[in-house]
Short mmCIF file of C-alpha atoms in Angstrom, two decimals:
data_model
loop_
_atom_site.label_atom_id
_atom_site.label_comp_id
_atom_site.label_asym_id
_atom_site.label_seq_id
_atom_site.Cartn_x
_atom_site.Cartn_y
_atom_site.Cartn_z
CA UNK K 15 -115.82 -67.77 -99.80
CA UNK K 16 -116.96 -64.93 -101.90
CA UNK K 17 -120.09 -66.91 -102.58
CA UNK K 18 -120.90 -67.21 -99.20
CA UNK K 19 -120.07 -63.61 -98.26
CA UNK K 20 -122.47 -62.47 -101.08
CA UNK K 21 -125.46 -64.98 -100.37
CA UNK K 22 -128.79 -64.12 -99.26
CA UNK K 23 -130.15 -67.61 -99.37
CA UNK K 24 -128.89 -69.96 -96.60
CA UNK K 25 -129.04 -72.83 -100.03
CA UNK K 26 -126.35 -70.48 -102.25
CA UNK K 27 -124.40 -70.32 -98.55
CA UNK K 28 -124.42 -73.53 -98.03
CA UNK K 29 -122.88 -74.33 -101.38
CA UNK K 30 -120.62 -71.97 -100.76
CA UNK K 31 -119.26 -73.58 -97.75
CA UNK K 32 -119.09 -76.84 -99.38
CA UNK K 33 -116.99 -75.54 -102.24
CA UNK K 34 -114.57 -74.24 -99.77
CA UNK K 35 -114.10 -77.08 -98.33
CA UNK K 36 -113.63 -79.23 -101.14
CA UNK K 37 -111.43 -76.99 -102.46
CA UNK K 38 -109.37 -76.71 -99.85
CA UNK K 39 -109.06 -80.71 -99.31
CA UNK K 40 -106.51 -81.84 -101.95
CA UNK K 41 -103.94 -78.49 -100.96
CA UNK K 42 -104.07 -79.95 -97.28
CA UNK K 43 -103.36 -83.68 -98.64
CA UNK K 44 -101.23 -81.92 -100.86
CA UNK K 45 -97.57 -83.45 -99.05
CA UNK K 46 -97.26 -87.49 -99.87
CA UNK K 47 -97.23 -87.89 -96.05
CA UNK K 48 -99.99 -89.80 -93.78
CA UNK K 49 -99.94 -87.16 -91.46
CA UNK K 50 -101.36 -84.96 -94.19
CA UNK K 51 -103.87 -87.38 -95.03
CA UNK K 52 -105.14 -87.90 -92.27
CA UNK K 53 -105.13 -83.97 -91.62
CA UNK K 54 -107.64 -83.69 -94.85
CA UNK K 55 -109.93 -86.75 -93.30
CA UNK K 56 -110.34 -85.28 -90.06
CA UNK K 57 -110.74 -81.57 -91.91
CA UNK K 58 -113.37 -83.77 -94.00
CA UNK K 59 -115.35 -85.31 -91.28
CA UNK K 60 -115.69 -82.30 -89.15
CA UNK K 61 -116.94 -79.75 -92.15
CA UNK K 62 -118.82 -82.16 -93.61
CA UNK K 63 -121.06 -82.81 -89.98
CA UNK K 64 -120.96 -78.65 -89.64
CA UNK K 65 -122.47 -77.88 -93.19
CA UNK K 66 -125.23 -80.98 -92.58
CA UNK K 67 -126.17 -79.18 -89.16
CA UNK K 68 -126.49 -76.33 -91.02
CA UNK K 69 -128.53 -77.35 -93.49
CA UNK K 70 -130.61 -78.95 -90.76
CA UNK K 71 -130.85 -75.17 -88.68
CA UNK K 72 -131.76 -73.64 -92.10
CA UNK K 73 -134.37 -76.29 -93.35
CA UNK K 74 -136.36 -76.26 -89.57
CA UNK K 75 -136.06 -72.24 -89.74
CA UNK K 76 -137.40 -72.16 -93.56
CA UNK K 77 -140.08 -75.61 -92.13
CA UNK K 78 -141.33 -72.77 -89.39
CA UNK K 79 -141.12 -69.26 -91.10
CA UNK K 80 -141.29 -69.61 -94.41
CA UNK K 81 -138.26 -67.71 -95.38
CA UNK K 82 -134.99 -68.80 -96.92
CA UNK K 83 -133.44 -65.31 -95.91
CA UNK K 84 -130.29 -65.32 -94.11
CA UNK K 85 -130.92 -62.17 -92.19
CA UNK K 86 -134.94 -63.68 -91.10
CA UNK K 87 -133.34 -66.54 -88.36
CA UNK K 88 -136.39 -66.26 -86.40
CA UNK K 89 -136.84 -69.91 -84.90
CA UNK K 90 -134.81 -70.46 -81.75
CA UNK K 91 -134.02 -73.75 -82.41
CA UNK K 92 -132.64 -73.11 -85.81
CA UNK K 93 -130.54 -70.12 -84.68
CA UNK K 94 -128.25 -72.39 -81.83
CA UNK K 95 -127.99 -75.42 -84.07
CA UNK K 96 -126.39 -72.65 -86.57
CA UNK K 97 -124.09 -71.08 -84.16
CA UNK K 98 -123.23 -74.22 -83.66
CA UNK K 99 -122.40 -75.27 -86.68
CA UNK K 100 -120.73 -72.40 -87.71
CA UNK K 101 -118.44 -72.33 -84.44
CA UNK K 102 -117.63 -75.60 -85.49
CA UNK K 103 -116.51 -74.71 -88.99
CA UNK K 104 -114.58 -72.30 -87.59
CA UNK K 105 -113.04 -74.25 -84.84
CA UNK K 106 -114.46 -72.53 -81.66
CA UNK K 107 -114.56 -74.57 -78.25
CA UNK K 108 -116.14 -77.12 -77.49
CA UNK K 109 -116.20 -78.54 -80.99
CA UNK K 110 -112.36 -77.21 -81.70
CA UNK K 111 -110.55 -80.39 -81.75
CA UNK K 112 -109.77 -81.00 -85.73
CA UNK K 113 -107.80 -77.40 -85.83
CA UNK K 114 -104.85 -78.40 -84.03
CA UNK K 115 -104.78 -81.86 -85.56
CA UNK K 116 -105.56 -80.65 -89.04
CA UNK K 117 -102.46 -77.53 -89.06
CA UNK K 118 -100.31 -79.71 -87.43
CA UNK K 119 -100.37 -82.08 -90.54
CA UNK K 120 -99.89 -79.20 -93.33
CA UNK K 121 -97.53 -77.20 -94.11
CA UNK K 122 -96.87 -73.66 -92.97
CA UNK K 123 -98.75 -72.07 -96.01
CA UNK K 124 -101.68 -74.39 -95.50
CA UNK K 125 -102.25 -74.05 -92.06
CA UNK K 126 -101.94 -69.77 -92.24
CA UNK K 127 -104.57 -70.35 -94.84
CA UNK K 128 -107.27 -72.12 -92.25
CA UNK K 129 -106.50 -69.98 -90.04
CA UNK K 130 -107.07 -66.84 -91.81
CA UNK K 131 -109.12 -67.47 -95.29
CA UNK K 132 -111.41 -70.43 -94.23
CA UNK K 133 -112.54 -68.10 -91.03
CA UNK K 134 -113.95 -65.10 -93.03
CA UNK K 135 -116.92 -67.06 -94.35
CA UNK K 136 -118.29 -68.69 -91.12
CA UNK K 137 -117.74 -65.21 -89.86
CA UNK K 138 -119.92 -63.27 -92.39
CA UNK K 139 -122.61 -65.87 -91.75
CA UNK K 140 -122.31 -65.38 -88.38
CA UNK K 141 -122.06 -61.76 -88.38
CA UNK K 142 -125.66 -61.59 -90.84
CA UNK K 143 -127.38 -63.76 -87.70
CA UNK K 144 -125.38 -61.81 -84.86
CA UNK K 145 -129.01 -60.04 -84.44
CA UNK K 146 -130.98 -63.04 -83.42
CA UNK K 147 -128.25 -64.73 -81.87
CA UNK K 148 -128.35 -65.54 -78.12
CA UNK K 149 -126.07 -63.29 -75.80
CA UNK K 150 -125.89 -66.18 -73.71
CA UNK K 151 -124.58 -68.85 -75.59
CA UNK K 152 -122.05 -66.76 -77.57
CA UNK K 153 -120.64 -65.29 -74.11
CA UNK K 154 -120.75 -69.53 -73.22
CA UNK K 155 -119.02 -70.40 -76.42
CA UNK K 156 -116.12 -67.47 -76.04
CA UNK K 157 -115.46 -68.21 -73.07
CA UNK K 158 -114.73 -71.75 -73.15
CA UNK K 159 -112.70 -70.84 -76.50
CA UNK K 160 -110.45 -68.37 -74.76
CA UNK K 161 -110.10 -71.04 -71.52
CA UNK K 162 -109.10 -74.00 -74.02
CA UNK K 163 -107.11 -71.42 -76.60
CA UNK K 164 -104.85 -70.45 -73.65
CA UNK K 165 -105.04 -73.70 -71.84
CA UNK K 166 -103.85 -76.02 -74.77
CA UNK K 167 -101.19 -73.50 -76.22
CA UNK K 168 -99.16 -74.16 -72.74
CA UNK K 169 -97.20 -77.18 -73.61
CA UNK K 170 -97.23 -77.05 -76.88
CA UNK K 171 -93.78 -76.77 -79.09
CA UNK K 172 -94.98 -77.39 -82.34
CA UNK K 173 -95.41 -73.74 -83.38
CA UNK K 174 -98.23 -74.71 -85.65
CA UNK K 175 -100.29 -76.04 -82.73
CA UNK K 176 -99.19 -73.27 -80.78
CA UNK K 177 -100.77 -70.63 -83.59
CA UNK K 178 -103.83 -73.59 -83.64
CA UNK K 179 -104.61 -72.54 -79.56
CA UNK K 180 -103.61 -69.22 -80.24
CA UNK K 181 -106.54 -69.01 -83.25
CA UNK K 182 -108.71 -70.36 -81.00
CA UNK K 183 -108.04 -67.90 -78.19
CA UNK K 184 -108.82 -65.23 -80.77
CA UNK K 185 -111.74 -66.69 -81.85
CA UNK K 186 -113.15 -66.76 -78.32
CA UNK K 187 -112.82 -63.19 -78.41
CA UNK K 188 -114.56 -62.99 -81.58
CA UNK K 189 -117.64 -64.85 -80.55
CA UNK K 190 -118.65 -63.12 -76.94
CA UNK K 191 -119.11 -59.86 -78.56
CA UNK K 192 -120.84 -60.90 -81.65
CA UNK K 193 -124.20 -60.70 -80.08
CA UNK K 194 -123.42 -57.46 -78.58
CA UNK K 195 -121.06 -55.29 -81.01
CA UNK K 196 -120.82 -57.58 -84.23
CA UNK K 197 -118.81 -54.70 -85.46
CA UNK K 198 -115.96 -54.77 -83.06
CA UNK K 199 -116.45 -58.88 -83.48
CA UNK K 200 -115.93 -57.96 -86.93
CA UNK K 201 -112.59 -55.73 -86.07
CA UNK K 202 -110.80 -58.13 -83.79
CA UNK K 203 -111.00 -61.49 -86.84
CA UNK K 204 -109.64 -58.88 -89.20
CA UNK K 205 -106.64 -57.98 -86.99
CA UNK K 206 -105.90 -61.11 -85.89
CA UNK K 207 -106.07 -62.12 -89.73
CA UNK K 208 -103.24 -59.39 -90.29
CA UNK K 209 -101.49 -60.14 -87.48
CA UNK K 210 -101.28 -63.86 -88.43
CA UNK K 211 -100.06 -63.45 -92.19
CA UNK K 212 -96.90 -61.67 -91.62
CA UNK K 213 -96.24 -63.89 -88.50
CA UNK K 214 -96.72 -67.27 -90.57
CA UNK K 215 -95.05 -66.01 -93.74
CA UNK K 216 -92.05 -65.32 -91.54
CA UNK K 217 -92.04 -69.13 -90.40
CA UNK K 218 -92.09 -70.10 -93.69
CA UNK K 219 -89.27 -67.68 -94.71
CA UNK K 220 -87.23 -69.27 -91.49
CA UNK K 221 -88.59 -72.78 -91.81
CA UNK K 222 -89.69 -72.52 -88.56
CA UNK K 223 -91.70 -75.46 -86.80
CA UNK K 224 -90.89 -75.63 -83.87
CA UNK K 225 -89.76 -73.88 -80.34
CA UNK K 226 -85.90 -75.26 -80.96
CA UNK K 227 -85.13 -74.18 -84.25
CA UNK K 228 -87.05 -70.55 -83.38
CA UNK K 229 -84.33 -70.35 -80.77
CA UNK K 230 -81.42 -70.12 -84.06
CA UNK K 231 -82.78 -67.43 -86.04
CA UNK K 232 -81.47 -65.06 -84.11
CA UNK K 233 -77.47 -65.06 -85.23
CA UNK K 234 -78.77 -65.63 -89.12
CA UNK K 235 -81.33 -62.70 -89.09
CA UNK K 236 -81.59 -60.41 -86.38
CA UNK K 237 -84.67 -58.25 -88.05
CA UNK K 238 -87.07 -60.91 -88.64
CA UNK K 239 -86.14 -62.35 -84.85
CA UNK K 240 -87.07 -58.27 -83.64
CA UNK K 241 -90.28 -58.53 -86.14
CA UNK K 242 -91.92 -61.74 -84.59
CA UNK K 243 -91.02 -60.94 -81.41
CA UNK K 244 -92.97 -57.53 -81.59
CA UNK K 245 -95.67 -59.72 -83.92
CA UNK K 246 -96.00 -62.65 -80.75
CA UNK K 247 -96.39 -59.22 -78.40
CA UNK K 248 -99.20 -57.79 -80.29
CA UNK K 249 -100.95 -61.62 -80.18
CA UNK K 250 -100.90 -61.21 -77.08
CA UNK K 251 -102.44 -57.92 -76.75
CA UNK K 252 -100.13 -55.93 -75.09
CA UNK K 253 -100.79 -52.06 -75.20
CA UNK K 254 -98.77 -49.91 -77.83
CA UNK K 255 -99.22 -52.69 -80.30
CA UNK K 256 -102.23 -53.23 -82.67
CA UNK K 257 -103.33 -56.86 -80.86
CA UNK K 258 -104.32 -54.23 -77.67
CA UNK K 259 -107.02 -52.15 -79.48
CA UNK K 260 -109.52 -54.81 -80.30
CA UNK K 261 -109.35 -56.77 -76.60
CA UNK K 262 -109.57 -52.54 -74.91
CA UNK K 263 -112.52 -51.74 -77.46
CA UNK K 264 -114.46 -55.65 -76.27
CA UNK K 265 -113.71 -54.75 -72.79
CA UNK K 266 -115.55 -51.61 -72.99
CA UNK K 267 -118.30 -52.91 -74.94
CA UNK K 268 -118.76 -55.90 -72.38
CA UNK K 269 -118.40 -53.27 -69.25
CA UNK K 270 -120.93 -50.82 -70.91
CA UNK K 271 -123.09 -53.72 -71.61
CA UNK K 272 -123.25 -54.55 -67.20
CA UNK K 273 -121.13 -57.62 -68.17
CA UNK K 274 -118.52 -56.62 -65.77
CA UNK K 275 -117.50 -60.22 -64.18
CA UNK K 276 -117.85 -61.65 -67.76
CA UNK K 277 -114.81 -58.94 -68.92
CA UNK K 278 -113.13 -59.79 -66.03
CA UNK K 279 -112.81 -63.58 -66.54
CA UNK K 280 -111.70 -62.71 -70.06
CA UNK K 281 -108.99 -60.97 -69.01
CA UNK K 282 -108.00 -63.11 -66.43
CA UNK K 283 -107.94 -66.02 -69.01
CA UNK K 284 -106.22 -63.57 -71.60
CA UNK K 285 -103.23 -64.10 -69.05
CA UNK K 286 -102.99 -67.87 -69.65
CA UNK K 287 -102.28 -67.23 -74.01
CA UNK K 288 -99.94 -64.46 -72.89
CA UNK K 289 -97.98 -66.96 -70.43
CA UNK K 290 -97.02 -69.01 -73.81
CA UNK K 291 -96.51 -66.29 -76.08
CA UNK K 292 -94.07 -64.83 -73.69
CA UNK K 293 -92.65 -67.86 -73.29
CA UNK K 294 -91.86 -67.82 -76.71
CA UNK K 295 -90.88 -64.50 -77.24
CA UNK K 296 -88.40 -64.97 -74.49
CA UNK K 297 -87.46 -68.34 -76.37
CA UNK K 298 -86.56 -66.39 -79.16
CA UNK K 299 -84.60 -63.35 -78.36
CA UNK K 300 -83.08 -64.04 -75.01
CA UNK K 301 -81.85 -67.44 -75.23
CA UNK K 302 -78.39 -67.71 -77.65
CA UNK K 303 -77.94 -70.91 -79.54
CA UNK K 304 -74.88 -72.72 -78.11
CA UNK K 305 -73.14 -72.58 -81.42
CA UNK K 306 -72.65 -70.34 -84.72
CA UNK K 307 -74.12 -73.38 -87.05
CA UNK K 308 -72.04 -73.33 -90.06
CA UNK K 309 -74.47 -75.24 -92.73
CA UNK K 310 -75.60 -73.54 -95.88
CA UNK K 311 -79.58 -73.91 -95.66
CA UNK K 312 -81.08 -72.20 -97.91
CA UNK K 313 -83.12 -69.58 -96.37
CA UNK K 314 -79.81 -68.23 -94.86
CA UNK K 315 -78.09 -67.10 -98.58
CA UNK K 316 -81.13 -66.07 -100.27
CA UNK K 317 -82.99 -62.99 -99.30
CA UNK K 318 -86.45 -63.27 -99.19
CA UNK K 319 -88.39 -60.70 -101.12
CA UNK K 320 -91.63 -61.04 -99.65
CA UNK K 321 -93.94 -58.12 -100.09
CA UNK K 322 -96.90 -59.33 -97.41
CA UNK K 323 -94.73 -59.67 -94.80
CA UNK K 324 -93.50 -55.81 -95.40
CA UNK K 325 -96.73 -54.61 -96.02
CA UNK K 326 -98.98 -56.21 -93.11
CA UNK K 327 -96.36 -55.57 -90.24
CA UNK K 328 -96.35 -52.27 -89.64
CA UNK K 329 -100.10 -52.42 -89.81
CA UNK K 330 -100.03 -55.57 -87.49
CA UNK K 331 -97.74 -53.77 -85.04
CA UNK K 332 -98.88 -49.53 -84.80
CA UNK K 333 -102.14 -49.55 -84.99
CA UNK K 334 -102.80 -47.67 -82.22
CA UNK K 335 -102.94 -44.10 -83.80
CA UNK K 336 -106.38 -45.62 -85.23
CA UNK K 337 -107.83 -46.36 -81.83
CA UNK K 338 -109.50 -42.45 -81.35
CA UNK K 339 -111.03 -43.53 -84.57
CA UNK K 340 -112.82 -46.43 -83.66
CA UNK K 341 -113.49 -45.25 -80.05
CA UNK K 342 -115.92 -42.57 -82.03
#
């Protein structure tokens, strides 16, 4: 990642991208489990087409310009085969189909890691390029992320899926401003990044996987029940919480930008990823388990001393005093 983030050669990117992937291959295979295998094939496949389309984009843009440069995308061509491939690395719509798949068949750790650390350097790329990027097909691209992020998190009660659509959702996000204010594209991946690590290391302090056994943490610990509560809240972008100031600060940008109906839609299909993360917030502190479960599991004798979790959550939750700031 930190080769790609410090490349100037679309070559030293490239090999960037391809050492984070294979790197990344043997901790998702990691469990003795087909499911995880075939998680890591289908993670294979789908990077493995995405970094050959890239190389493709760069090679036709080097074939017509001359230039290597990251920042000098010039050819037309080159520059939607790239967004292209990099929205597939990612796992933007249309081509998001491996995410869900791929952190369904990991484990907790795993999939918080794809969907936090393996986004930053598709995003730095695309963030270098946002310049000679077309408004067009990033609005496109967004929009059909945020439709499918909200649409496919519906039914879903595998949490894991649920964060997949959710990722996605964010990602749309993400990509309709990047042409416009690659800044603020910038500021929403970062705080969905720190909204995400406190929410996933809290699954894996609960063993958490799915809607049902979310519904028993409340009578075991109270706290962490409140914290993801708040944490699903500020996913969903609701106003005193940190999830709001990002989606408000895109808004703007799009309305300032005479891209009124496109800001519109958003929000309207905003409402679709908040119907399932209310859902489960309401799954999780207003339902009571019909029983006191007596077992010893582990997680309920030993406290958890987890120093992320502490540290990211206030930031993920009260951001807002920072909001004057970036309004400036």
């Amino acid at each position: 990642t930190l080769t790609v983030t410090s490349a100037n050669h679309w070559m030293t990117a490239w090999l960037g991208l391809e050492l984070n992937m294979i790197s990344i291959l043997p901790v998702i295979a990691k469990q003795k489990h087909p499911r995880s295998t075939e998680a890591a094939t289908k993670y294979f496949l789908t990077q493995a087409t995405a970094s050959a389309l890239m190389l493709f984009a760069s090679t036709i843009n080097a074939w017509q310009t001359g230039s290597w440069n990251i920042m000098q995308l010039n050819n037309k061509l080159s520059c939607i085969l790239m967004i292209a491939a990099l929205a597939m690395k990612m796992g933007a719509a249309p081509t998001h189909f491996w995410l869900p798949e791929v952190m369904q068949g990991t484990t907790l750790a795993t999939a918080l890691l794809i969907t936090t650390w393996q986004k930053i350097a598709p995003i730095t790329l695309l963030y270098m390029i946002s310049n000679h990027t077309e408004p067009i097909i990033t609005l496109s691209i967004g929009l059909l992320s945020i439709l499918v992020g909200g649409w496919g998190g519906f039914n879903q009660t595998q949490l894991r899926k649920m964060m997949a659509y959710s990722s996605i959702a964010h990602l749309g996000w993400t990509m309709t401003v990047i042409s416009i204010a690659p800044n603020i594209a910038l500021t929403n991946i970062i705080i969905y990044m720190i909204m995400s690590a406190p929410f996933f290391t809290l699954l894996m302090t609960t063993t958490s996987k799915t809607l049902q056994t979310m519904t028993t943490t409340w009578t075991h610990t109270p706290t962490t029940t409140i914290i993801l509560m708040l944490l699903l809240l500020s996913m969903a972008g609701l106003p005193p919480l940190t999830g709001f100031t990002p989606k408000l600060l895109i808004l703007d940008n799009l309305v300032t930008h005479k891209l009124t109906l496109t800001a519109a839609t958003m929000a309207l299909l905003s409402l679709l990823s908040l119907t399932f993360y209310l859902r489960t917030t309401y799954l999780l502190t207003s339902t009571a388990p019909p029983t006191t479960t007596q077992s010893t599991t582990t997680w309920r004798l030993k406290p958890h001393q987890n120093q992320t979790t502490a540290i990211l959550t206030p930031i993920a939750l009260f951001n807002i005093t920072i909001l004057p700031a970036l309004l400036t």
